[in-house]
Coordinates of C-alpha atoms and ligand atoms in Angstrom, one line a residue:
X1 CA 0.0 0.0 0.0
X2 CA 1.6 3.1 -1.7
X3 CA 0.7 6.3 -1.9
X4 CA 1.0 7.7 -5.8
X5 CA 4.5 9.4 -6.3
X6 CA 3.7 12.4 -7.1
X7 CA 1.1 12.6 -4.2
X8 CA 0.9 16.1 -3.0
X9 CA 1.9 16.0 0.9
X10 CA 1.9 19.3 2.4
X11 CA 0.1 22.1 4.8
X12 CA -2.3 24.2 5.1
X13 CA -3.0 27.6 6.1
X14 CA -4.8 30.9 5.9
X15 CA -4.3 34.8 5.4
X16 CA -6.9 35.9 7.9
X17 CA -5.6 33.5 10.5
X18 CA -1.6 33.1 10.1
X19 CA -0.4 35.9 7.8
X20 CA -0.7 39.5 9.8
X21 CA 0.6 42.7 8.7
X22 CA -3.1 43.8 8.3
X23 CA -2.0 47.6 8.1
X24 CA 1.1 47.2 5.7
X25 CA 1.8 47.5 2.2
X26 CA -1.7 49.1 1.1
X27 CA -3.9 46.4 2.6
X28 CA -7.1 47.5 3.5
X29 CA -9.2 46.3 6.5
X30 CA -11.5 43.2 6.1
X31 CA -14.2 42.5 8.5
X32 CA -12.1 39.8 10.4
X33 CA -10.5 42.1 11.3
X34 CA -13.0 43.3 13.8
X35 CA -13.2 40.0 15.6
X36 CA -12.2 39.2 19.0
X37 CA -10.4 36.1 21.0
X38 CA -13.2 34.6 23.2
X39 CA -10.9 33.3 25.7
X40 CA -9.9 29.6 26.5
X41 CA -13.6 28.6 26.0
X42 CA -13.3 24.9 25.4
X43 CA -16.0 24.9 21.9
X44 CA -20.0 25.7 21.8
X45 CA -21.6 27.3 19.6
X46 CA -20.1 31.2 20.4
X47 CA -17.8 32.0 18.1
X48 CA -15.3 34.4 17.5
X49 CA -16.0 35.3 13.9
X50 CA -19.4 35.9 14.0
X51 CA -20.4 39.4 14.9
X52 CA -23.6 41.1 15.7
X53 CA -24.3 44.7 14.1
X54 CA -24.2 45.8 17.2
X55 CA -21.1 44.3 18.4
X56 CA -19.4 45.0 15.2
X57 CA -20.1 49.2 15.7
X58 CA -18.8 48.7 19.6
X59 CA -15.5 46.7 17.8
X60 CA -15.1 49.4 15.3
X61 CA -15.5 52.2 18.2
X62 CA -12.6 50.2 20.8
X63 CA -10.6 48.7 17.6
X64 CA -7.3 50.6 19.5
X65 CA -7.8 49.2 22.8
X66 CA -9.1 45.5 21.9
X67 CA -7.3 42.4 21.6
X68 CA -8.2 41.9 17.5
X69 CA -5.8 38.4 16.9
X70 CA -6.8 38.3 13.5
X71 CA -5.0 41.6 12.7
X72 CA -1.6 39.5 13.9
X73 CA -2.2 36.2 12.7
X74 CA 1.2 35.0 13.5
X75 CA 3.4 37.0 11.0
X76 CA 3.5 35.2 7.4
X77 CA 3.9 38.3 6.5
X78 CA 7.4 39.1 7.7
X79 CA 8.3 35.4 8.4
X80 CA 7.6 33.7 5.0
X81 CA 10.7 32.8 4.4
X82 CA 11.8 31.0 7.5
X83 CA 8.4 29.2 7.3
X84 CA 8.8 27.9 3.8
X85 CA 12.2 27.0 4.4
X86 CA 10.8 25.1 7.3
X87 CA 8.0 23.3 5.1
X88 CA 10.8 22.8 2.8
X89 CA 12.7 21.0 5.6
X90 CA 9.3 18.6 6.3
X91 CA 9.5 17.8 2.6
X92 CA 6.4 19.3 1.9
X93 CA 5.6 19.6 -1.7
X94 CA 2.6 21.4 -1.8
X95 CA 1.4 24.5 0.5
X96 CA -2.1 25.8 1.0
X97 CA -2.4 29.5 1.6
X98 CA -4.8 32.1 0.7
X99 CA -4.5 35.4 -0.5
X100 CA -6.1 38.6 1.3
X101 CA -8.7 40.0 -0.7
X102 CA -8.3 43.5 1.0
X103 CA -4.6 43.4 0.4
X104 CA -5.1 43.4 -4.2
X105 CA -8.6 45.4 -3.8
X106 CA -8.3 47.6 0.1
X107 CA -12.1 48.6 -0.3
X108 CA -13.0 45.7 -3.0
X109 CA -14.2 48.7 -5.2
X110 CA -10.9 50.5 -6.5
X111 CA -10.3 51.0 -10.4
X112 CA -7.0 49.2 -10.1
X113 CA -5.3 46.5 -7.7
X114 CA -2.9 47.5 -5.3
X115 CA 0.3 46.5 -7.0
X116 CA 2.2 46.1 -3.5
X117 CA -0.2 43.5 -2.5
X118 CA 0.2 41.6 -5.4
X119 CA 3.7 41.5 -5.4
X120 CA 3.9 40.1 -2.0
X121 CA 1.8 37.1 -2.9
X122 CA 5.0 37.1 -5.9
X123 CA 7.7 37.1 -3.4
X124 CA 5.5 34.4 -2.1
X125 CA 5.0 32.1 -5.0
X126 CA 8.7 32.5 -6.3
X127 CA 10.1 31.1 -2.7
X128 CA 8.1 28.5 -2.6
X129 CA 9.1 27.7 -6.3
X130 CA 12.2 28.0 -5.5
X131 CA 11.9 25.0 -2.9
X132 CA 9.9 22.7 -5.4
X133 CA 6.8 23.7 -3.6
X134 CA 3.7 24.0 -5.6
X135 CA 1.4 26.5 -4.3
X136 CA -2.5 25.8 -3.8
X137 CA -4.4 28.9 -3.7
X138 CA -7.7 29.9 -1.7
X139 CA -8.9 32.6 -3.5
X140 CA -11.0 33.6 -0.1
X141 CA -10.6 32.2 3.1
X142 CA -13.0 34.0 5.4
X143 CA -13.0 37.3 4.4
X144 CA -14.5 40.1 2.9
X145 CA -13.5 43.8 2.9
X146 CA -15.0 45.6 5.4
X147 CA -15.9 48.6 2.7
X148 CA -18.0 45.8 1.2
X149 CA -19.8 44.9 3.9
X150 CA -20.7 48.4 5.2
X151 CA -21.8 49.6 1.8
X152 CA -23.4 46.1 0.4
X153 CA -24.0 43.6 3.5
X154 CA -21.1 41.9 1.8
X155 CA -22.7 38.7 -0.3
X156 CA -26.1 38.9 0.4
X157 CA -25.9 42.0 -2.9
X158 CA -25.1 40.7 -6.4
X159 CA -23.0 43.8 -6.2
X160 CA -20.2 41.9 -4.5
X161 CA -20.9 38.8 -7.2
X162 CA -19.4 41.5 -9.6
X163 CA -16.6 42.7 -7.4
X164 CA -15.0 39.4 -6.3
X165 CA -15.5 37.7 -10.1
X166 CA -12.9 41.2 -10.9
X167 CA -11.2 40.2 -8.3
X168 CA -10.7 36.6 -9.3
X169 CA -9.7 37.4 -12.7
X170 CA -7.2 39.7 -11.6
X171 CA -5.7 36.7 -9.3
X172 CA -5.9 34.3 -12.5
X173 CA -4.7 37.2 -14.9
X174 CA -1.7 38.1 -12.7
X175 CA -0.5 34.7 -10.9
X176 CA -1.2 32.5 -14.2
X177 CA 2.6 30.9 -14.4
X178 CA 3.1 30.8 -11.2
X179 CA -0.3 28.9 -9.3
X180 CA -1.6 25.8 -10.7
X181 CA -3.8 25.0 -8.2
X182 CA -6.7 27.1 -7.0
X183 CA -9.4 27.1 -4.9
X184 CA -12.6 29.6 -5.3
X185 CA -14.3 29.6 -2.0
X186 CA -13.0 27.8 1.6
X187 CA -15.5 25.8 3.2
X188 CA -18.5 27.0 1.3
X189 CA -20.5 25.6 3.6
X190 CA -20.1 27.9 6.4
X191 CA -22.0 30.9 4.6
X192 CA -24.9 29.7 6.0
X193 CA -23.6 29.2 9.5
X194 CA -21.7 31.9 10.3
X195 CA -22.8 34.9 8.0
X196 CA -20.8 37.3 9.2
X197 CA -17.6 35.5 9.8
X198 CA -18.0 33.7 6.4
X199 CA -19.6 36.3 4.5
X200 CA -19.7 39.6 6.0
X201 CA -23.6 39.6 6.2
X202 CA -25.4 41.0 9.1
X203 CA -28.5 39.4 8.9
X204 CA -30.6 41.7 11.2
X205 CA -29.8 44.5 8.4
X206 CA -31.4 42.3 5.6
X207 CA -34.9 42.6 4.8
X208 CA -35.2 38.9 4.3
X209 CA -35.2 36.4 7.5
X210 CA -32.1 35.0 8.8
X211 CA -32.1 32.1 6.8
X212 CA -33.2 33.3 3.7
X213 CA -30.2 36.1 3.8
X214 CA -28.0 33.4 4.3
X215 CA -28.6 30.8 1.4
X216 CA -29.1 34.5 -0.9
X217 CA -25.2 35.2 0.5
X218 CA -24.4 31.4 -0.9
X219 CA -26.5 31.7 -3.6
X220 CA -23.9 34.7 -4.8
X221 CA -21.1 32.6 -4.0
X222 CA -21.6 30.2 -6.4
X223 CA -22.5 32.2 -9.3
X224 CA -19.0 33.6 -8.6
X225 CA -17.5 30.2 -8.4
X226 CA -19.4 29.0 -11.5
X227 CA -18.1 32.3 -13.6
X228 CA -14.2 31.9 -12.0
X229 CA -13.8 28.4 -13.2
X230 CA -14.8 29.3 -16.6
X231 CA -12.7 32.1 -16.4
X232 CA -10.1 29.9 -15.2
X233 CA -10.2 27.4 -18.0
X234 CA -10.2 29.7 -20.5
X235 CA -7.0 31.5 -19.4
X236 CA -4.9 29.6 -18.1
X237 CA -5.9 25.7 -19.1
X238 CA -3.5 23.8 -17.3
X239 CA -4.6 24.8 -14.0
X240 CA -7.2 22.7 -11.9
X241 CA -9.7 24.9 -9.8
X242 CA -12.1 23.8 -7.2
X243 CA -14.3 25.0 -4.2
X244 CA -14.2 23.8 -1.0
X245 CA -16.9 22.1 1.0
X246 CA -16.2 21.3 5.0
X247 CA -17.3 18.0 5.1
X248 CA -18.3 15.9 7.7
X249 CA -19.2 12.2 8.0
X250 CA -23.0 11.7 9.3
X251 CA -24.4 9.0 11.0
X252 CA -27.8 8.0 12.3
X253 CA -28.0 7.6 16.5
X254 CA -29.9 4.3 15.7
X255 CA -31.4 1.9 12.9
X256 CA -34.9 3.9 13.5
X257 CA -35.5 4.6 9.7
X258 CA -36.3 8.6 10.9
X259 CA -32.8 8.7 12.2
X260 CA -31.4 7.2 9.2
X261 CA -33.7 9.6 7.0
X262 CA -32.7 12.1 8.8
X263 CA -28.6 11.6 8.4
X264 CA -29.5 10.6 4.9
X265 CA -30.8 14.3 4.8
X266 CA -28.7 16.0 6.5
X267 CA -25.3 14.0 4.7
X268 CA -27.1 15.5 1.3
X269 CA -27.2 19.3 2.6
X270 CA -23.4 18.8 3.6
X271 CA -22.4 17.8 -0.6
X272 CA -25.4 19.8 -1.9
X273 CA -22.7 22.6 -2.9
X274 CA -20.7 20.3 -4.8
X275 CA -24.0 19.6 -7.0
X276 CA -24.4 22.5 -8.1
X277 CA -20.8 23.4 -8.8
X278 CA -19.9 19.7 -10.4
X279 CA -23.8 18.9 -11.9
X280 CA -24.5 23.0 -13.0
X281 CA -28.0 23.3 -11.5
X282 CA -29.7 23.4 -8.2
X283 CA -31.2 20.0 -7.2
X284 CA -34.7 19.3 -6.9
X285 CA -34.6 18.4 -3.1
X286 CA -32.9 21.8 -2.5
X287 CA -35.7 23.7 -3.9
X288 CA -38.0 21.6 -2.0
X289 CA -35.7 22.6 1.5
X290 CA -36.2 26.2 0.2
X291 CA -40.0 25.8 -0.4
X292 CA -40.0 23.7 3.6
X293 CA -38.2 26.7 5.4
X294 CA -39.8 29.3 3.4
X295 CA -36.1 30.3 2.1
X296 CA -36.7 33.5 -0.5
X297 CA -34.2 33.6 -3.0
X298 CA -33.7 36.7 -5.4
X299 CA -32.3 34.3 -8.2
X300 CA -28.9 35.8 -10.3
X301 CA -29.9 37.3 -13.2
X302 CA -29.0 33.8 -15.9
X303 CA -28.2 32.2 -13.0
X304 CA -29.4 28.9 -14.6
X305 CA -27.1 29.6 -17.5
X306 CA -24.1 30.4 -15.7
X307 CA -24.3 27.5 -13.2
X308 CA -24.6 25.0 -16.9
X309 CA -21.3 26.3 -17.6
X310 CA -17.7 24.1 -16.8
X311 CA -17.7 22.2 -14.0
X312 CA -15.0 22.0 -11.4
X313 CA -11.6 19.8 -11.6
X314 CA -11.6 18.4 -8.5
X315 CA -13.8 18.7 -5.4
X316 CA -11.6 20.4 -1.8
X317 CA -12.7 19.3 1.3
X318 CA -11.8 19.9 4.8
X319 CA -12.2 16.8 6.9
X320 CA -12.2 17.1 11.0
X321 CA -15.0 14.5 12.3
X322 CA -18.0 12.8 12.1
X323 CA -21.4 13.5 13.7
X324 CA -24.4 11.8 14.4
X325 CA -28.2 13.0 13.9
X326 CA -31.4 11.8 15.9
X327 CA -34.7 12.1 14.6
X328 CA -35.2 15.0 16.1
X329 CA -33.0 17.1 14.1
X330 CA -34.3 20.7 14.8
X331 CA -33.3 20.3 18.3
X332 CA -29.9 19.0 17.2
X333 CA -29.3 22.9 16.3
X334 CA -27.8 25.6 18.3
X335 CA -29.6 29.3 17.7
X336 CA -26.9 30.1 15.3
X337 CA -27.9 26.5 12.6
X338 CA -24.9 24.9 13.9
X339 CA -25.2 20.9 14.3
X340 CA -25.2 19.8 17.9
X341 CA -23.7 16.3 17.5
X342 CA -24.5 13.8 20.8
X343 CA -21.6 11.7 21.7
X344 CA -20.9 8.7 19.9
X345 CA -20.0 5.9 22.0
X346 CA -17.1 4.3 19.6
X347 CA -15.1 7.6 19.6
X348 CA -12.9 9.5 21.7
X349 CA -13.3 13.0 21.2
X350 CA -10.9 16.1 21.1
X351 CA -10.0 18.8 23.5
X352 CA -12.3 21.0 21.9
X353 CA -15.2 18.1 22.0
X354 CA -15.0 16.9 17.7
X355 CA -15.5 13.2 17.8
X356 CA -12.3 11.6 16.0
X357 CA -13.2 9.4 13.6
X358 CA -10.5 8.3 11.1
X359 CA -13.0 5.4 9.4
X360 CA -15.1 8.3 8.3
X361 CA -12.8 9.5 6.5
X362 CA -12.3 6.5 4.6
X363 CA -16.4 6.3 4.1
X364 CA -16.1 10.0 3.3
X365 CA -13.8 10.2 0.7
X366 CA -14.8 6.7 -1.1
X367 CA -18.7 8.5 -1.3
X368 CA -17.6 11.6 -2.5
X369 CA -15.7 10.0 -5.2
X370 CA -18.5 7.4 -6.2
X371 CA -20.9 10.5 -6.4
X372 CA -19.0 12.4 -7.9
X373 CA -16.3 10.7 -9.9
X374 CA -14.0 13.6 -9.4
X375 CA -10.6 13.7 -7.7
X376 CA -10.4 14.7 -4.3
X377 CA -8.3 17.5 -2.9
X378 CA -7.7 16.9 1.4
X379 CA -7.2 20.6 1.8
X380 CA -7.9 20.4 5.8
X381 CA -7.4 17.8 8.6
X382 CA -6.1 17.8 11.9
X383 CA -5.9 18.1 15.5
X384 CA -6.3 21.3 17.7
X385 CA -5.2 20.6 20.9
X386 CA -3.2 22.1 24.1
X387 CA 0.6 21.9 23.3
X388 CA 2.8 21.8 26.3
X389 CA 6.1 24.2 24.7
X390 CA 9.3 23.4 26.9
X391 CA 12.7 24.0 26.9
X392 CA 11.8 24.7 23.1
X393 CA 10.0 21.5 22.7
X394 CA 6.4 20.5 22.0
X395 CA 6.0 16.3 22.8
X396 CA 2.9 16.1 20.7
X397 CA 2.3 12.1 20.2
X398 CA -1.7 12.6 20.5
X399 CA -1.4 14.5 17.1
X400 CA 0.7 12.0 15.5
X401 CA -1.6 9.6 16.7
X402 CA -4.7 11.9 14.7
X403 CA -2.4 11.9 11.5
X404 CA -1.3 8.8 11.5
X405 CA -4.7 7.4 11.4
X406 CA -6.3 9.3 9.1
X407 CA -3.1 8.8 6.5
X408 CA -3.8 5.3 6.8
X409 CA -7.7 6.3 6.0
X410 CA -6.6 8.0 2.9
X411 CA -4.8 5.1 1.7
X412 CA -7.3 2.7 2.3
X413 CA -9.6 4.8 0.5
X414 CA -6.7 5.3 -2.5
X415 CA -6.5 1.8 -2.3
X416 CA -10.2 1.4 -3.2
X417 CA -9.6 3.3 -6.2
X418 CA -10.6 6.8 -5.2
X419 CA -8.2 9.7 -6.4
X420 CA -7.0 11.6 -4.3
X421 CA -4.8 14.5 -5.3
X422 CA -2.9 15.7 -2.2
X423 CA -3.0 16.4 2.0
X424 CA -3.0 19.4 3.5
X425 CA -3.0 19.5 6.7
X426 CA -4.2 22.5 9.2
X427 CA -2.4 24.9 10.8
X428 CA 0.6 23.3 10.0
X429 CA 2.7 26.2 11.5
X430 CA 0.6 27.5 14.4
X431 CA -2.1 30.3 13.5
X432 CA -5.1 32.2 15.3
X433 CA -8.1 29.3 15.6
X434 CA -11.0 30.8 13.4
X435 CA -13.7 30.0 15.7
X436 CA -12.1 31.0 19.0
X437 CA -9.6 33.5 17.7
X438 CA -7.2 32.1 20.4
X439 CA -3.7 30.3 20.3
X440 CA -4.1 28.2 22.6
X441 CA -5.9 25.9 20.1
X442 CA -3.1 24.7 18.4
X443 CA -2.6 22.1 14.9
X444 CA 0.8 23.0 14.0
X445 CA 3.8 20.6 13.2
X446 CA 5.6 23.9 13.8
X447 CA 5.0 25.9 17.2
X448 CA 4.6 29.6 17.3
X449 CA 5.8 31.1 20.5
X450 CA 2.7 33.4 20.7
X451 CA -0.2 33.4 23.4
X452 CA -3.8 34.2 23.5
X453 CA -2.5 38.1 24.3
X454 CA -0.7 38.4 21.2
X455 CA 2.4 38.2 23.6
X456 CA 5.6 36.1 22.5
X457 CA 8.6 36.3 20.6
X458 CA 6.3 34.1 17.7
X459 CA 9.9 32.5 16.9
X460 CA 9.5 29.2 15.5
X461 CA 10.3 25.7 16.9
X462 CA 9.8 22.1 15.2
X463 CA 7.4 19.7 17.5
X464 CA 7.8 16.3 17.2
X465 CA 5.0 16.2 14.3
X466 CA 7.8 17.9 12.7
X467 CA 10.1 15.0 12.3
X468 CA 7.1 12.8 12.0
X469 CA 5.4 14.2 8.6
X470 CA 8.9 14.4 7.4
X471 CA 9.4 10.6 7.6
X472 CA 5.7 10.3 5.9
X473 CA 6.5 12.2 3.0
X474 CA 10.0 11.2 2.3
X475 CA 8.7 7.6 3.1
X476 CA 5.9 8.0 0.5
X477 CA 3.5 7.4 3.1
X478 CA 4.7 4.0 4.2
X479 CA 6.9 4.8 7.2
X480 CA 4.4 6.2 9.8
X481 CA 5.6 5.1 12.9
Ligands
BG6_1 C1 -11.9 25.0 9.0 C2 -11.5 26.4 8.5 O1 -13.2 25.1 9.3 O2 -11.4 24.6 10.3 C3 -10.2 26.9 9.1 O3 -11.3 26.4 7.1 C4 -10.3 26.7 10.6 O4 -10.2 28.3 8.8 C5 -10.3 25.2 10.8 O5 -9.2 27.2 11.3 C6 -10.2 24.7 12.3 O6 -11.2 25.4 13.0 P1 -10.8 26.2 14.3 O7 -12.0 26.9 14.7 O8 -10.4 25.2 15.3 O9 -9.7 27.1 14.0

């Protein structure tokens, strides 16, 4: 059992998160940037990136005074270097980053991009070259300018369909021989979770219902996606471009055929996106789910024409753990539409309370492909966890453990015939935890010496996940002891 040679191992990572410098180099401010750490809370359903109206005018008004992580990230921007030489070190052959929309359009709106920004993201792109990396590229990774979302309620107006699709073509236009890889939208999914941390929606302004505002926010999103592929294709062929879905494995509680309905259900709302964005038109059952919850939808103007257009190369998942649904699935949501998963008895759970569940990643991975028949990008797994850092060392076996199980997943799954493309895994040098916005919620195979405060030297030190991944890459997979 073998993974394919040319298999791309590598890590993952985003701008909002990891890469800081928020007020250099012409970058404008995005609405993460407003977003607090809520403290060593231990998971729930508050999160960090979502905002109310309210809360977002006090944020704006204390900005100076407030502890705003996001701004920080932990320093990509002045560090790139010393971290790609440190990926370069693992073996790493691929890296997942994402580039800051405000930091090529400030205000989204501007005639022209900001020509600093994009030569960052050069500087960027040519070191990583330079170490026979291959860059995959989030085109938007949880943010919108915050200019957008004052004057538009970010993606809830087709306005902002406009303004990213320019934006998107710029990105194509400018990084064409240098990305081959690119990813639209992270974990598309999440738009109608989180609105405001995934969006930049505040749905109290919108005259439609909470719900409704949220699937009109996605709706836009995937016009955009659908018009950025084809854009894609046509200009630069050889690259591959995909969206991403966060994808978890569902299971009924028990064999009662309304749990199993039920997780039947809810496992077709978690893939619906890549319907629409492999197939080109929104499935019947979806309109019925509109029609249901009384979801009112201003279509796109063509929208059925655009979505008939190419169809992605390869679908991008992120994949953390499984959950299981009860028949009684409006109670399993919190206020905020987020699944409350009971426990499951056959899995141990994480520090933050996500049931581990490396066999549903196998299951995951052979049904996506079996639906789909596409190849499979892993763009997210992995483990946040406490790290104990001392004398400049970080002992980390229970994340090993988490790796090493879900590699072997993905070769069982390889083995079964499914293609997958590469592995990226999370946070693989320490950033800001998007739900929490705290550091003490760590994946990394590198530590960052940085606390919840923003205090610490953020120097960089190789835990022993470090010298792990680096045997599983050079190894080919087969060596992960
Ligand atoms: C994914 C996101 O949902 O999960 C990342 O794409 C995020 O941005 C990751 O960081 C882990 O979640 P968290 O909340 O633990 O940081």
């Amino acid at each position: 059992m073998t993974f394919p040679k040319d298999f791309l191992w590598g890590g993952a990572t985003a701008n909002a998160q990891y890469e800081g410098g928020y007020n250099e180099g012409g970058r404008g401010l995005s609405q993460i940037d407003f977003c607090e750490c809520i403290g060593k809370n231990k998971g729930g359903t508050e999160y960090s990136h979502e905002l109310s109206y309210e809360r977002y005018l006090y944020n704006k008004e204390h900005q100076d005074e407030m502890n705003l992580p996001f701004r920080r990230g932990t320093d990509f921007y002045h560090r790139y270097k010393e971290d790609i030489a440190l990926l370069a070190e693992m073996g790493a052959r691929t890296f997942r980053m994402s580039i800051s929309w405000s930091r090529i359009y400030p205000t989204g709106e501007e005639e022209e991009p900001n020509r600093e920004g994009l030569d960052f993201y050069h500087r960027v792109f040519q070191e990583l070259r330079s170490h026979n990396i291959e860059p995959l590229v989030t085109m938007v990774h949880y943010e919108v300018p915050i200019a957008l979302v004052e004057k538009y309620n970010g993606w809830e107006s087709p306005k902002t369909v406009e303004l990213f699709v320019r934006y998107g073509k710029t990105l194509i236009d400018e990084y064409k021989d240098e990305v081959k890889y690119w990813v639209t939208f992270n974990e598309v999914n999440w738009s109608v979770v989180t609105p405001y941390g995934a969006t930049g929606v505040f749905t109290e302004l919108s005259k439609k219902d909470r719900l409704s505002c949220m699937h009109q926010a996605l709706h836009h999103e995937l016009i955009a996606n659908a018009l950025l592929v084809k854009y894609c294709h046509q200009v630069s062929p050889d690259a591959k471009i995909g969206v991403m879905v966060g994808k978890f494995e569902i299971y009924p509680l028990t064999p009662n055929p309304l749990d199993v309905a039920n997780a039947y259900k809810e496992a077709r709302l978690n893939t619906f996106y890549f319907d629409v964005a492999v197939r080109g038109f929104y499935p019947a059952y979806m309109k019925k789910y509109y029609q249901d919850y009384q979801i009112r939808i201003d279509w796109y103007e063509n929208y059925e024409e655009i979505l008939k257009g190419d169809s992605i190369d390869f679908l991008a998942i992120s994949y953390y753990n499984s959950n299981v649904i009860t028949a009684d699935i409006d109670s399993a949501r919190s206020k905020d539409n987020i699944l409350v998963s009971p426990d499951n008895p056959y899995l141990k759970k994480t520090d933050w309370g996500g049931l581990i569940d490396p066999v549903g990643f196998t299951i995951t991975l052979e049904e996506l492909y079996d639906k789909y028949q596409k190849p499979i990008f892993v763009v997210e797994n992995g483990l946040g966890a406490f790290d104990e850092f001392k004398d400049g060392k970080v002992h980390d076996d229970y994340r090993i453990v988490f790796h090493r199980e879900h590699v072997k997943a993905m070769q069982k799954a390889i083995d079964d015939g499914v293609e997958v493309l590469g592995y990226t895994t999370w946070g693989i040098v320490d950033l800001v935890s998007a739900s929490g916005g705290q550091m003490c919620k760590r994946y990394g195979f590198i530590y960052v010496d940085a606390d919840d405060d923003g205090k610490g030297s953020y120097d960089r030190y190789r835990k022993d996940s470090f010298y792990w991944y680096q045997k599983c890459i050079a190894s080919d997979g087969t060596d992960l002891d």
